[in-house]
XYZ file of C-alpha atoms in Angstrom:
565
model
C 0.000 0.000 0.000
C 1.236 3.491 -0.901
C 0.129 7.045 -0.077
C 1.181 9.635 -2.651
C 0.620 13.326 -3.313
C -2.092 13.647 -5.976
C -3.991 16.937 -6.216
C -7.607 16.917 -7.459
C -10.482 19.376 -7.094
C -11.408 18.138 -3.606
C -8.455 16.058 -2.451
C -4.661 16.198 -1.993
C -3.581 12.583 -1.378
C -4.288 9.139 -2.812
C -4.063 5.662 -1.254
C -3.241 2.785 -3.628
C -3.584 -0.782 -2.309
C -4.169 -4.359 -3.272
C -7.631 -5.571 -2.249
C -7.723 -6.391 1.459
C -11.109 -6.697 3.254
C -9.816 -5.078 6.464
C -8.454 -2.081 4.527
C -11.656 -1.677 2.528
C -13.744 -1.906 5.690
C -11.646 0.748 7.434
C -11.706 3.065 4.403
C -15.486 2.775 4.212
C -15.646 3.681 7.894
C -13.480 6.775 7.215
C -15.716 7.815 4.334
C -18.787 7.481 6.540
C -17.161 9.349 9.452
C -15.477 12.144 7.489
C -17.793 12.627 4.533
C -17.176 12.150 0.822
C -15.495 15.543 0.379
C -12.884 14.451 2.937
C -12.470 10.777 1.991
C -13.777 9.132 -1.186
C -13.160 6.132 -3.437
C -12.145 6.927 -7.027
C -13.486 3.996 -9.152
C -11.658 5.118 -12.306
C -8.210 4.806 -10.720
C -9.092 2.338 -7.932
C -7.766 4.715 -5.265
C -9.057 6.245 -2.053
C -8.599 10.035 -2.116
C -8.497 12.461 0.829
C -7.214 15.920 1.721
C -6.483 16.021 5.467
C -2.906 14.978 6.481
C -4.379 13.738 9.755
C -5.899 10.837 7.775
C -2.357 9.659 6.954
C -1.667 9.236 10.677
C -4.971 7.416 11.106
C -4.100 4.998 8.267
C -0.514 4.478 9.504
C -1.720 3.770 13.035
C -4.139 1.150 11.710
C -1.787 -0.317 9.083
C 1.882 0.387 10.017
C 3.196 -1.247 6.840
C 1.692 1.449 4.557
C 4.381 3.174 2.470
C 4.477 6.976 2.243
C 5.948 8.935 -0.671
C 8.837 11.340 0.012
C 6.785 14.475 -0.730
C 3.969 13.224 1.491
C 6.387 12.331 4.300
C 7.719 15.892 4.270
C 4.198 17.343 4.508
C 3.316 14.929 7.281
C 6.387 16.049 9.213
C 5.352 19.710 8.878
C 1.793 18.792 9.842
C 2.979 16.902 12.950
C 5.045 19.891 14.036
C 2.024 22.178 13.648
C -0.129 19.733 15.588
C 2.492 19.637 18.326
C 2.472 23.442 18.537
C -1.328 23.460 18.554
C -1.354 20.860 21.329
C 0.964 23.031 23.403
C -1.350 26.003 22.832
C -4.340 23.909 23.873
C -2.554 22.808 27.036
C -1.583 26.403 27.811
C -5.173 27.547 27.213
C -6.375 24.828 29.602
C -3.895 25.997 32.255
C -5.175 29.573 31.902
C -8.797 28.428 32.202
C -8.107 26.312 35.284
C -6.010 28.949 37.090
C -7.643 30.592 40.106
C -5.911 33.944 39.630
C -4.178 35.800 36.812
C -1.075 37.983 37.053
C -2.041 39.873 33.896
C -1.829 43.659 34.255
C -4.309 45.131 31.814
C -3.145 48.530 30.651
C -5.426 51.305 29.463
C -8.723 50.069 30.886
C -10.570 52.120 33.507
C -11.409 50.344 36.735
C -10.453 46.922 38.042
C -11.454 43.601 36.511
C -12.378 40.505 38.492
C -9.912 37.616 38.441
C -12.091 35.552 36.108
C -12.270 38.514 33.715
C -8.475 38.917 33.739
C -8.187 35.191 33.069
C -10.556 35.543 30.113
C -8.504 38.402 28.648
C -5.273 36.410 29.154
C -6.809 33.456 27.330
C -7.815 35.766 24.475
C -4.296 37.231 24.268
C -2.759 33.751 24.091
C -5.265 32.878 21.330
C -4.082 35.886 19.267
C -7.473 37.527 19.718
C -9.486 34.721 18.150
C -12.029 32.965 20.304
C -15.556 32.651 21.604
C -16.200 34.153 25.046
C -19.058 32.083 26.432
C -19.712 33.882 29.720
C -23.081 33.708 31.419
C -25.326 36.751 31.175
C -24.061 39.527 33.469
C -20.461 38.273 33.793
C -18.962 40.970 31.561
C -18.381 39.622 28.047
C -18.388 43.201 26.736
C -15.816 44.373 29.282
C -13.499 41.402 28.637
C -13.483 41.998 24.888
C -12.898 45.742 25.404
C -10.061 45.022 27.847
C -8.395 42.861 25.191
C -8.837 45.598 22.545
C -7.352 48.280 24.805
C -4.532 46.112 26.172
C -3.547 44.913 22.681
C -3.690 48.467 21.295
C -6.087 47.656 18.469
C -6.646 50.880 16.536
C -9.734 50.163 14.441
C -12.423 47.782 15.658
C -15.827 46.732 14.333
C -18.578 45.626 16.733
C -21.534 43.740 15.215
C -24.435 43.321 17.641
C -28.256 43.238 17.935
C -29.855 46.658 17.355
C -30.901 46.857 21.021
C -27.264 46.664 22.128
C -25.683 49.380 19.972
C -25.936 52.160 22.540
C -25.053 49.806 25.380
C -21.784 49.211 23.541
C -21.239 52.938 23.009
C -21.769 53.645 26.712
C -19.554 50.733 27.821
C -16.754 51.902 25.522
C -16.885 55.396 27.015
C -17.162 54.016 30.552
C -14.183 51.655 30.375
C -11.835 53.266 27.865
C -10.769 56.440 26.128
C -11.756 55.037 22.723
C -14.272 56.841 20.520
C -17.341 54.822 19.428
C -19.357 55.447 16.262
C -22.900 54.041 16.211
C -23.938 53.315 12.617
C -27.613 53.577 11.556
C -29.334 52.419 8.397
C -29.195 55.997 7.077
C -25.601 56.666 8.168
C -23.234 58.053 5.554
C -20.081 55.996 5.993
C -17.149 58.129 4.898
C -13.394 57.800 5.369
C -13.444 61.125 7.200
C -15.858 59.792 9.844
C -14.011 56.466 9.964
C -10.757 58.244 10.802
C -12.388 60.157 13.680
C -13.469 57.009 15.556
C -11.824 53.944 17.059
C -14.753 51.517 17.280
C -17.534 51.222 14.707
C -20.809 49.724 15.994
C -23.354 48.246 13.596
C -26.306 45.881 14.053
C -26.736 42.573 12.206
C -29.802 43.593 10.217
C -28.167 46.508 8.375
C -24.722 44.902 7.992
C -25.260 43.820 4.378
C -25.824 47.440 3.340
C -22.323 48.456 4.471
C -20.261 45.433 3.345
C -18.461 47.339 0.580
C -17.285 50.066 2.946
C -16.398 47.747 5.833
C -14.309 45.457 3.616
C -12.485 48.428 2.081
C -11.145 49.931 5.325
C -8.502 48.601 7.706
C -9.940 46.781 10.720
C -7.699 45.279 13.415
C -10.402 43.346 15.222
C -14.052 42.377 14.924
C -16.347 41.635 17.879
C -19.514 39.670 17.122
C -21.901 40.077 20.054
C -24.648 37.451 20.515
C -23.072 35.149 17.936
C -26.164 32.906 18.032
C -27.641 35.446 15.593
C -25.458 33.815 12.908
C -26.096 30.170 13.845
C -27.632 29.523 10.389
C -24.725 29.584 7.875
C -27.160 30.230 5.009
C -28.637 33.381 6.585
C -27.800 36.802 5.148
C -26.431 37.806 8.563
C -23.986 34.898 8.678
C -22.844 35.404 5.088
C -22.227 39.120 5.673
C -20.266 38.461 8.887
C -18.136 35.829 7.140
C -17.297 38.186 4.279
C -16.296 41.038 6.590
C -14.337 38.904 9.077
C -12.459 36.943 6.405
C -9.290 39.062 6.427
C -9.359 40.353 10.026
C -6.700 38.827 12.276
C -8.601 39.174 15.557
C -12.150 37.765 15.688
C -13.984 37.703 19.031
C -17.401 36.093 19.341
C -19.559 36.676 22.420
C -22.399 34.447 23.563
C -23.780 33.278 26.878
C -25.371 30.335 25.041
C -23.386 29.476 21.900
C -25.235 26.189 21.510
C -28.962 26.825 21.846
C -30.697 23.630 20.778
C -28.495 21.706 18.350
C -24.798 20.952 17.947
C -24.954 22.149 14.330
C -25.574 25.700 15.589
C -21.939 25.858 16.662
C -20.555 25.331 13.159
C -20.778 28.921 11.839
C -18.885 30.301 14.840
C -16.155 27.660 14.481
C -15.953 28.247 10.737
C -15.439 31.989 11.282
C -12.804 31.414 13.971
C -10.853 28.821 11.993
C -12.077 28.406 8.403
C -9.214 26.003 7.594
C -9.951 23.377 10.252
C -13.735 23.882 10.323
C -14.213 24.177 6.585
C -16.975 21.725 5.747
C -20.550 21.971 7.020
C -21.513 18.535 5.719
C -18.528 16.768 7.315
C -19.239 18.521 10.633
C -22.901 17.516 10.459
C -22.044 13.923 9.605
C -19.430 13.494 12.308
C -20.886 15.487 15.210
C -24.615 15.778 14.483
C -25.411 12.228 13.377
C -26.584 13.674 10.045
C -28.728 11.408 7.879
C -31.001 11.729 4.893
C -34.770 11.745 5.366
C -37.608 12.305 2.911
C -37.482 15.977 3.979
C -33.756 16.347 3.351
C -30.655 16.167 5.555
C -31.494 15.848 9.269
C -28.763 17.578 11.330
C -30.658 17.819 14.618
C -28.770 15.045 16.384
C -25.481 14.769 18.275
C -22.586 12.307 17.981
C -18.918 11.998 18.973
C -19.409 14.722 21.590
C -16.306 13.915 23.712
C -14.133 14.402 20.622
C -15.959 17.617 19.693
C -15.519 19.021 23.208
C -11.798 18.353 23.050
C -11.427 19.901 19.606
C -13.395 23.078 20.374
C -11.824 23.698 23.782
C -9.061 25.825 22.253
C -11.673 28.066 20.585
C -14.049 28.605 23.530
C -13.693 29.843 27.091
C -16.738 29.088 29.229
C -17.602 30.862 32.492
C -20.741 30.093 34.481
C -22.113 32.192 37.314
C -21.835 29.363 39.796
C -18.110 29.074 39.026
C -17.297 32.694 39.940
C -20.005 33.653 42.438
C -17.490 34.518 45.167
C -16.087 37.259 42.898
C -19.420 38.840 41.969
C -21.166 41.725 43.738
C -24.412 40.893 45.508
C -26.370 43.148 43.136
C -25.202 44.330 39.743
C -27.000 47.358 38.256
C -26.809 47.570 34.476
C -28.179 50.444 32.375
C -29.289 49.637 28.823
C -29.351 52.872 26.789
C -31.452 52.588 23.615
C -32.888 54.811 20.890
C -36.559 54.697 19.985
C -37.394 53.750 16.411
C -37.997 56.598 13.958
C -41.814 56.467 14.043
C -42.113 56.565 17.823
C -39.302 59.135 18.099
C -41.217 61.488 15.761
C -44.424 61.050 17.810
C -42.403 61.613 20.962
C -40.795 64.830 19.709
C -44.179 66.268 18.688
C -45.644 65.416 22.100
C -42.598 66.763 23.939
C -42.622 70.061 22.009
C -46.314 70.455 22.826
C -45.545 69.752 26.505
C -42.737 72.327 26.622
C -45.021 74.965 25.049
C -47.680 74.123 27.639
C -45.169 74.488 30.517
C -44.001 77.865 29.261
C -47.597 79.093 29.146
C -48.146 77.957 32.752
C -44.976 79.691 33.883
C -46.287 83.017 32.589
C -49.247 82.839 34.948
C -48.452 84.817 38.083
C -51.209 83.370 40.240
C -49.682 80.523 42.315
C -53.103 78.977 42.924
C -53.712 78.689 39.165
C -50.326 77.013 38.750
C -51.176 74.504 41.510
C -54.557 73.792 39.943
C -52.855 72.993 36.653
C -50.384 70.587 38.270
C -52.775 67.648 37.773
C -53.012 68.365 34.049
C -49.228 68.769 33.902
C -48.753 65.320 35.436
C -51.170 63.801 32.904
C -49.172 65.277 30.020
C -45.880 64.178 31.588
C -47.206 60.640 31.981
C -48.259 60.643 28.330
C -44.613 61.277 27.468
C -43.494 58.489 29.780
C -46.083 56.065 28.422
C -45.032 56.696 24.813
C -41.408 56.150 25.797
C -42.296 52.846 27.456
C -44.231 51.788 24.353
C -41.066 52.405 22.328
C -39.040 50.177 24.652
C -41.174 47.023 24.357
C -39.012 45.593 21.537
C -35.899 46.053 23.654
C -37.556 44.429 26.669
C -38.639 41.502 24.491
C -35.079 40.951 23.273
C -33.615 40.947 26.774
C -36.329 38.542 27.977
C -35.535 36.196 25.083
C -31.839 36.315 26.013
C -32.681 35.293 29.573
C -34.867 32.454 28.288
C -31.790 31.040 26.550
C -30.253 30.534 30.004
C -31.535 28.592 33.020
C -32.451 31.786 34.884
C -35.803 33.360 35.697
C -36.605 37.061 35.215
C -38.917 39.581 36.876
C -40.093 42.470 34.667
C -41.480 45.652 36.259
C -43.287 48.593 34.648
C -45.250 51.566 35.945
C -47.806 50.994 33.166
C -50.074 47.980 32.708
C -50.383 47.955 28.915
C -46.768 46.948 28.087
C -46.881 44.217 30.742
C -50.139 42.850 29.317
C -48.761 42.891 25.758
C -45.596 41.048 26.781
C -47.519 38.594 28.957
C -49.766 37.764 26.009
C -46.692 37.125 23.858
C -44.949 34.944 26.477
C -48.138 33.412 27.862
C -46.831 29.851 28.240
C -43.672 30.943 30.092
C -45.033 33.793 32.239
C -47.330 34.992 35.007
C -48.577 38.528 35.689
C -49.653 40.642 38.659
C -51.123 44.083 38.007
C -53.764 46.043 39.944
C -56.719 44.293 38.313
C -55.540 40.778 39.294
C -57.666 39.241 42.087
C -55.992 38.163 45.343
C -56.469 34.432 44.705
C -54.972 34.812 41.221
C -52.082 36.823 42.643
C -51.171 33.989 44.985
C -51.423 31.416 42.213
C -49.150 33.527 39.979
C -46.517 33.756 42.722
C -46.657 30.022 43.459
C -46.438 29.158 39.750
C -43.406 31.370 39.296
C -41.685 30.043 42.410
C -42.453 26.349 41.874
C -43.063 25.716 38.169
C -39.799 25.476 36.166
C -41.706 26.331 32.984
C -42.932 29.693 34.345
C -39.734 31.729 33.959
C -41.071 35.283 33.553
C -42.911 37.357 36.148
C -44.563 40.561 34.887
C -45.375 42.944 37.726
C -46.814 46.405 38.138
C -44.382 48.690 39.962
C -46.902 49.452 42.706
C -49.094 46.329 42.653
C -46.217 43.824 42.845
C -43.513 45.670 44.766
C -44.458 44.661 48.305
C -45.457 41.614 50.341
C -44.460 38.952 47.812
C -41.425 36.719 47.355
C -39.874 36.025 43.939
C -36.566 34.461 44.978
C -36.491 32.002 42.069
C -35.417 34.900 39.821
C -31.865 36.190 39.529
C -32.566 38.820 36.839
C -34.701 41.971 37.182
C -35.739 44.273 34.346
C -37.202 47.746 34.848
C -38.858 48.847 31.607
C -39.376 52.358 33.015
C -38.908 54.444 36.198
C -41.023 55.082 39.262
C -41.180 58.593 40.710
C -39.647 57.307 43.941
C -36.293 55.479 44.149
C -37.542 53.636 47.236
C -40.411 52.064 45.261
C -37.932 50.629 42.777
C -35.811 49.343 45.639
C -38.912 47.728 47.148
C -39.575 46.121 43.769
C -36.180 44.447 43.317
C -36.211 43.490 46.999
C -38.900 40.929 46.039
C -35.986 38.987 44.547
C -33.175 40.051 46.883
C -34.421 38.520 50.132
C -34.138 35.478 52.400
C -34.513 32.349 50.304
C -32.562 33.721 47.349
C -30.090 31.022 46.328
C -28.271 33.038 43.672
C -25.298 34.930 45.127
C -25.598 37.602 42.450
C -28.605 39.453 41.018
C -28.514 41.396 37.743
C -30.801 44.458 37.702
C -31.331 45.969 34.239
C -32.838 49.371 33.472
C -33.784 50.338 29.900
C -33.164 54.055 29.292
C -34.425 55.703 26.089
C -31.881 58.309 25.044
C -32.947 61.948 24.447
C -36.279 61.424 26.200
C -37.919 61.950 29.576
C -36.282 58.632 30.515
C -32.799 60.063 30.404
C -33.835 63.079 32.456
C -35.529 60.892 35.085
C -32.524 58.581 35.262
C -30.200 61.481 36.028
C -32.502 63.023 38.657
C -33.228 59.682 40.356
C -29.534 58.852 40.628
C -28.837 62.203 42.293
C -31.731 61.711 44.736
C -30.660 58.139 45.507
C -27.095 59.278 46.179
C -28.390 61.833 48.712
C -30.516 59.136 50.384
C -27.555 56.743 50.528
C -25.327 59.374 52.115
C -27.968 60.164 54.723
C -28.391 56.466 55.567
C -24.619 56.012 55.794
C -24.355 59.012 58.149
C -22.318 61.073 55.678
C -22.494 64.842 55.355
C -25.263 66.273 53.162
C -25.603 69.946 52.240
C -28.771 71.828 53.220
C -29.236 72.796 49.573
C -29.401 69.104 48.662
C -31.904 68.332 51.398
C -34.076 71.261 50.333
C -34.019 70.404 46.639
C -37.392 69.973 44.940
C -39.355 66.806 44.352
C -38.453 64.550 41.444
C -41.533 65.740 39.529
C -40.709 69.407 40.072
C -37.058 68.848 39.130
C -38.169 67.059 35.977
C -40.589 69.844 34.986
C -37.897 72.415 35.698
C -35.468 70.592 33.402
C -37.824 71.237 30.470
C -38.108 75.004 30.897
C -34.604 76.028 31.990
């Protein structure tokens, strides 16, 4: 038997042999395991053809007497050396993952990272900036990728993310670094002049195709693909666009708390982007690791096979961090703002309503009679609440996306809103997975909703009115809280998340998210509430507070004042 170098369209090597049943049987096994593009019989020349040098080792191990041509032997030697180097890298990556602490000093990032975050950055550095950061929701995937970018002095970076996360990225970049973000919209005019002004370009998946020409024409040092499950289907326009753009970028970082949602096959696109040479064939991957087989409906790739081998092979590409692994490093409560922009239609409605409100306030201010001004306060509050309600309506899509992200994990989430309508709409959409308590819910139904949420593993979402569900109930099965909007009183919001943060809570860390619509009443309320809460905290802690701070107006008055000053 002889293995020689013979290049064809699909293959690089050929095995010639006299008929031996054991050889034929083994070759048929290889064809079945690897797929015909990897290993195939050529009936015209009576040879088995293949392209992966690893197959030579497999054949030699099975049949030591096989002869190898000189040119092939040289390639095998080079291949073995590369495999040895890769093995050393894998072992080093494993050591980094298993280490309790990291001595890495990250330069240029603001603030201090947790040990597990330093370890993640170190792993990414050793992987030359190519890898999938699979950290549970709330563990800081964004920060870790930014820390790598800053530490490695990457000058031009592209972030591809869901539309709801674009402004979160912009805020995180400004919070943790001195880099300048550029949020790209569907109507953005991408010019070299603007490109030169910014360090990190941020674009969402759904408009990526529109800007492929520009993004492939400029120099990019790194690409970050947030929520990489968005490209799990290799035939989707999103996945194709990402592959085109990332093709010639040396550093590719994928982020996902759940890289494998339902099927093993969903991992292929990410692996193919990270290493298109090793993970180059969808069919072979499906055959070997997904138990792929033909049905009357086509190729079924929903299964799983050879998982121990797959785990070993992908370990060098993926670093996994679960909350339970790093709980001792996490704060008890983690507050996370999610800044978003309303869509164009709602933003236009909002601006018209806001301009009308400002005109109304200016008219009131002209009235000298204090009693008249007081009498109009009720009407003022109604108009202000109309603004708030419209803002909340514009945030439903963002709330839905965050809820769906939580549903991909094992966690439960509690969603609060001041208004009933958005809660009812979301509850209707997630009816099978959720319960709801608002003012109109009867006492017996309230108790049933609480018990279902606490005891039924399928009920993973609790929708609650800010006032009707913020006291006297226990929701300790949740570890994630989402505020769709703000209450007038910081204490009411604290009472609300205290439904989760109480005796019986098994999670050592709770993530509390707040959606903030930029350039709206939301942003104004957020700023005022934070100032008020800081004063309250200082009073509770016995710290000095100025009289002017204590005598400042109510949140409503401060908010109204912000519109007319």
